[in-house]
PDB file of C-alpha atoms in Angstrom:
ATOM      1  CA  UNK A 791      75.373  86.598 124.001  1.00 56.00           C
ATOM      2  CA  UNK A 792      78.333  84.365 123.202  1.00 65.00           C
ATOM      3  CA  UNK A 793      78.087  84.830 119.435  1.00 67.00           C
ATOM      4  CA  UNK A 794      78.366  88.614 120.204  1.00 65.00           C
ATOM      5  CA  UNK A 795      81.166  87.937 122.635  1.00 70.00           C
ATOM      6  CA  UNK A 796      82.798  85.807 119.676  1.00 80.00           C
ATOM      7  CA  UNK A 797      82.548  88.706 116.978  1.00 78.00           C
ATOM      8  CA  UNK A 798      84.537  91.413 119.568  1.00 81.00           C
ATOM      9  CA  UNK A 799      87.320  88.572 120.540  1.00 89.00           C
ATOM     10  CA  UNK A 800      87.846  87.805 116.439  1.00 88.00           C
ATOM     11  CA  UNK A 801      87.854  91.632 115.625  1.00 87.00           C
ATOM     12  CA  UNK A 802      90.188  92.399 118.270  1.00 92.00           C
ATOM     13  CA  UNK A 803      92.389  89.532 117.123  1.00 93.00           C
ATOM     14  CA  UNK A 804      92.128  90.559 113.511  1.00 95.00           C
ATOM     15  CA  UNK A 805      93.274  94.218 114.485  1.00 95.00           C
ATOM     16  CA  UNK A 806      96.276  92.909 116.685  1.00 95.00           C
ATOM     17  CA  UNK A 807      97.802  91.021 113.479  1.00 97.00           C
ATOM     18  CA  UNK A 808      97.505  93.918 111.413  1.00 98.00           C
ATOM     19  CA  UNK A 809      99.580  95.923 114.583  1.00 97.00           C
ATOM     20  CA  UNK A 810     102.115  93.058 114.934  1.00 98.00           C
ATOM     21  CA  UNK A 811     102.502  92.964 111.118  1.00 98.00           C
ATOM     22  CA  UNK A 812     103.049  96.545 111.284  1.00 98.00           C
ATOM     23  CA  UNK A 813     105.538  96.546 114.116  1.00 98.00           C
ATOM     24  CA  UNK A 814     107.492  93.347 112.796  1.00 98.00           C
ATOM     25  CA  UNK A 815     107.943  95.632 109.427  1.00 98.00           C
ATOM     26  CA  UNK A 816     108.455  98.964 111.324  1.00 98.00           C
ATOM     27  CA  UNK A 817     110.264  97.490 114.349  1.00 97.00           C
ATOM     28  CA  UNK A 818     108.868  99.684 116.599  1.00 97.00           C
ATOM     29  CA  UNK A 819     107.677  98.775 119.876  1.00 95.00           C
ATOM     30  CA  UNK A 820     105.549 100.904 121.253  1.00 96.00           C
ATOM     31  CA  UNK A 821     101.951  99.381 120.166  1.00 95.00           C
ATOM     32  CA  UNK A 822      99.965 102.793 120.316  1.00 96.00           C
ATOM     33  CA  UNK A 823     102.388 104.139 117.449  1.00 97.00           C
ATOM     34  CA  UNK A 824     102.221 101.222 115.508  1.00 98.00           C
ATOM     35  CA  UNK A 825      97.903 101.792 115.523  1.00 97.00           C
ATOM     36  CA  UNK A 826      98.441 105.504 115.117  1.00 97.00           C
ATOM     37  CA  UNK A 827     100.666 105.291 111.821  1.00 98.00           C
ATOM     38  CA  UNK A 828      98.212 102.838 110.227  1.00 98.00           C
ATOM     39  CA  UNK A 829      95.522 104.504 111.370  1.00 98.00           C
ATOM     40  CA  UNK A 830      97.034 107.729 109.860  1.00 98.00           C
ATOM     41  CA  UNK A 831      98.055 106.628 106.334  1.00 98.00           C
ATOM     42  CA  UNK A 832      94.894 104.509 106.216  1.00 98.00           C
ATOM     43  CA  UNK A 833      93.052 107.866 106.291  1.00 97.00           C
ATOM     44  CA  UNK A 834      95.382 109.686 103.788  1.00 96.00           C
ATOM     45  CA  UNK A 835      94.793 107.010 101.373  1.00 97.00           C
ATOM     46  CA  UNK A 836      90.193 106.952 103.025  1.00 97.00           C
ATOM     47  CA  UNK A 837      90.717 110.799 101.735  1.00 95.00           C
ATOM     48  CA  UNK A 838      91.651 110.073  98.074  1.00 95.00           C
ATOM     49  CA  UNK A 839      88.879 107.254  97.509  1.00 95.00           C
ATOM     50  CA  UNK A 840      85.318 107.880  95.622  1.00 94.00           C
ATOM     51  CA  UNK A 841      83.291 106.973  98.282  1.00 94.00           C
ATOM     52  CA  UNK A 842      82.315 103.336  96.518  1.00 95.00           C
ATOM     53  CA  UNK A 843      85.851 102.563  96.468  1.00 96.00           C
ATOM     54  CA  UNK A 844      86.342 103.175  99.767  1.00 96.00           C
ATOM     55  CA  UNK A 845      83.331 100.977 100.734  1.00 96.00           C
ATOM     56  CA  UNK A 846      84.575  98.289  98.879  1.00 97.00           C
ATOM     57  CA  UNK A 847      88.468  98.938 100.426  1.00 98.00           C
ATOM     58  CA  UNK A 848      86.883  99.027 104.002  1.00 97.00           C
ATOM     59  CA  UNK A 849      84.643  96.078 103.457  1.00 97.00           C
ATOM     60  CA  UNK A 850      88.050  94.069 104.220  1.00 97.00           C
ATOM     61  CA  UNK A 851      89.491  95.775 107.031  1.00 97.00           C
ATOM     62  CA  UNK A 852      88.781  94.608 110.556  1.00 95.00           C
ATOM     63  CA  UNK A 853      85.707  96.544 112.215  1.00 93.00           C
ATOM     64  CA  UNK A 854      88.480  97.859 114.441  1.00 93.00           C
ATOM     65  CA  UNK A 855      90.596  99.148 111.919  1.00 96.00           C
ATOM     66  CA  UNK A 856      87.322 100.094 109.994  1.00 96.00           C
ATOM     67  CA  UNK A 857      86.343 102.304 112.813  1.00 95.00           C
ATOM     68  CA  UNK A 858      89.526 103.999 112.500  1.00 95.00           C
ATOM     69  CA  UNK A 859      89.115 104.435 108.998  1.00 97.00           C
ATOM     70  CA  UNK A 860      86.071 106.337 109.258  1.00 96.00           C
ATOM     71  CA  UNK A 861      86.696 107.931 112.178  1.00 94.00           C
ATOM     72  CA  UNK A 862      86.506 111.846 111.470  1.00 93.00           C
ATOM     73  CA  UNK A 863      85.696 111.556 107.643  1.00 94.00           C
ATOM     74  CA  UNK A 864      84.488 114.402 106.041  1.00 92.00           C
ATOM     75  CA  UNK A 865      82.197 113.372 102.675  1.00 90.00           C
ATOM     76  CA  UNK A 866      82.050 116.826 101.428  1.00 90.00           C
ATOM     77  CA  UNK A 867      86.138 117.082 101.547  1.00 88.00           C
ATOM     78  CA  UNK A 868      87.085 114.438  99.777  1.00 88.00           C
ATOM     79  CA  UNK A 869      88.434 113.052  97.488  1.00 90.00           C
ATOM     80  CA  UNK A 870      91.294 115.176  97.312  1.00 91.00           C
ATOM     81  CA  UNK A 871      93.136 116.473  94.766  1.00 84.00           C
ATOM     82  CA  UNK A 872      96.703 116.312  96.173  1.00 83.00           C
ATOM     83  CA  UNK A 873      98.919 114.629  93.373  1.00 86.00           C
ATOM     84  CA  UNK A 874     102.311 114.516  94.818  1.00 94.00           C
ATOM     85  CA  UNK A 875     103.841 111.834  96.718  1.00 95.00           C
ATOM     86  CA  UNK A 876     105.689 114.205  98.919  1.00 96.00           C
ATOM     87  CA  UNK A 877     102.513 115.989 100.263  1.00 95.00           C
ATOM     88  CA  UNK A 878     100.833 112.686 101.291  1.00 96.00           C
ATOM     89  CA  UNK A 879     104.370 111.871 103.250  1.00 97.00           C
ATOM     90  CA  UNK A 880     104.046 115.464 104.726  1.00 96.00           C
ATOM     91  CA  UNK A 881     100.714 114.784 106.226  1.00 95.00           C
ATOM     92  CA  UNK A 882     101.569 111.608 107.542  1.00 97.00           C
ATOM     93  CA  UNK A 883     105.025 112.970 109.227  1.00 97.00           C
ATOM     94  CA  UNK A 884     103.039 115.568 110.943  1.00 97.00           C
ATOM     95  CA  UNK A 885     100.783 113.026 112.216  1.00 96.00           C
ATOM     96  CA  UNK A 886     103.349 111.028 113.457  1.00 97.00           C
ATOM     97  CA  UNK A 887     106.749 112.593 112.945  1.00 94.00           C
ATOM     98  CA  UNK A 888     107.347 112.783 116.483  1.00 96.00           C
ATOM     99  CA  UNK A 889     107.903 109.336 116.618  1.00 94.00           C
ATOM    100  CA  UNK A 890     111.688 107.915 117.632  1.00 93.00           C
ATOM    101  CA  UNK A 891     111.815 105.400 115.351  1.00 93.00           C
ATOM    102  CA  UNK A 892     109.773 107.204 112.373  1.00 96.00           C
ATOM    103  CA  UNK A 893     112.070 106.417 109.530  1.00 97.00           C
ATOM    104  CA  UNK A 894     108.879 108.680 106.756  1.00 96.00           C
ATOM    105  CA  UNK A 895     108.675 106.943 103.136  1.00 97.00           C
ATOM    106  CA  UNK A 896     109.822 103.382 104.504  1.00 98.00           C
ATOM    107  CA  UNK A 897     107.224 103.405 107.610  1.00 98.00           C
ATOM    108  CA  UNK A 898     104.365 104.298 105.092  1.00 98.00           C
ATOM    109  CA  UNK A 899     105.413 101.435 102.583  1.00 98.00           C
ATOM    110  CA  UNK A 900     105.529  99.050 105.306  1.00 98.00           C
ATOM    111  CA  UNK A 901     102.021 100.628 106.283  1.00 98.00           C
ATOM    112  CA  UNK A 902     101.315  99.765 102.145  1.00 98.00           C
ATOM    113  CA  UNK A 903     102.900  96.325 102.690  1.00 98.00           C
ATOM    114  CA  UNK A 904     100.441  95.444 105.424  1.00 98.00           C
ATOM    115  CA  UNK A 905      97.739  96.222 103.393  1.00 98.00           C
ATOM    116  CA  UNK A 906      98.755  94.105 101.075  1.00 98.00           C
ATOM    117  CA  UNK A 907      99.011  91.440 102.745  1.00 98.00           C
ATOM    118  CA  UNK A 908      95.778  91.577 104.446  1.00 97.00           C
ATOM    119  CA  UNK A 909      93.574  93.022 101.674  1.00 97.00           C
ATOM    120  CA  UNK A 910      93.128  90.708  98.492  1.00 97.00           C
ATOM    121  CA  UNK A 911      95.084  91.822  95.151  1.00 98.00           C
ATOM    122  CA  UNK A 912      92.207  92.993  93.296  1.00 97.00           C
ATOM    123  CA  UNK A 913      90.877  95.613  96.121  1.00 98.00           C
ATOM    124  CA  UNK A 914      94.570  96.790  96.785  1.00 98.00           C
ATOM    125  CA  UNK A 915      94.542  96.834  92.505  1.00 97.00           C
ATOM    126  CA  UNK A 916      91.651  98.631  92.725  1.00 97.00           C
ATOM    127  CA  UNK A 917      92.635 101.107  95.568  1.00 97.00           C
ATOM    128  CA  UNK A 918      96.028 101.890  94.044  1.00 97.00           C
ATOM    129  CA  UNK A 919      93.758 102.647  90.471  1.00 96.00           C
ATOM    130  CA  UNK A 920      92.185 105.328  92.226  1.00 95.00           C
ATOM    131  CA  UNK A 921      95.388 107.642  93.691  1.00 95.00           C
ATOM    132  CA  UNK A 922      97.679 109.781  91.843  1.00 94.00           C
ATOM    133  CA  UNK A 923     100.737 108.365  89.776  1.00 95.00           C
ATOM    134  CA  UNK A 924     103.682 109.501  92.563  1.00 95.00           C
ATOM    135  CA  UNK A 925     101.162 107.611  95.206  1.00 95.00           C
ATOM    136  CA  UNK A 926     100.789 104.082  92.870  1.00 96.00           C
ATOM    137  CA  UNK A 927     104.867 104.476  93.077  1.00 96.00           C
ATOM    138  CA  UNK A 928     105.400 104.757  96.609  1.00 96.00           C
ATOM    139  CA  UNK A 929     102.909 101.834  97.345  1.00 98.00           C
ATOM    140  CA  UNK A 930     104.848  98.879  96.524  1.00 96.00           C
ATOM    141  CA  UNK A 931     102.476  96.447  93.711  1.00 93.00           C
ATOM    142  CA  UNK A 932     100.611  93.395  95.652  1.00 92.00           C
TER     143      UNK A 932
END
């Protein structure tokens, strides 16, 4: 029962660095907006995956953040076919728009930054590979 206990504690610690990362590089304070911008861009980028890309990208997340990933995926609508960098940032400002401190393009690289930091090279390599040309540019290179 410990060992199980042990596996929630180090997920839930894994999850809370990628939040503090997040809100260190956002500056915003309010934790539950932190989670629901990565959580948000992490499923704009789920939605333009082949599925064994996005196995591979998820492998490496915490099973917190994992959760979230998957959380309301639809197989048969995705990937998608949106190809413009401003469409991606349009879905994640209506997600999260509302925010104070939402400052758009900068609050999803720092969402790209975190990932990058957290994920290794060749997955985030491998990740960026797979979206559109104007989404490789707004995600900054590992």
């Amino acid at each position: 029962m410990s060992r199980m206990i042990h596996v929630f504690e180090r997920t839930t610690h894994e999850a809370h660095e990628w939040v503090n990362d997040l809100a260190g590089r956002t500056g915003w304070t309010n934790e539950r907006e932190v989670l629901r911008l990565l959580r948000t861009v992490l499923t704009k980028v789920r939605d333009h995956l082949p599925v064994n890309e996005m196995a591979q990208f998820s492998a490496q997340l915490p099973m917190l953040v994992r959760g979230m990933f998957f959380e309301g995926w639809q197989p048969k609508l995705t990937p998608v076919q949106e190809r413009h960098a401003a469409d991606f940032i349009a879905a994640v400002d209506a997600q999260v728009g509302d925010v104070i401190d939402y400052q758009g393009p900068n609050d999803i690289k720092a969402v790209f930054n975190v990932i990058n930091a957290h994920i290794s090279r060749g997955e985030v390599e491998d990740v960026r590979a797979c979206l559109p040309q104007e989404l490789r540019d707004l995600w900054p290179a590992p």
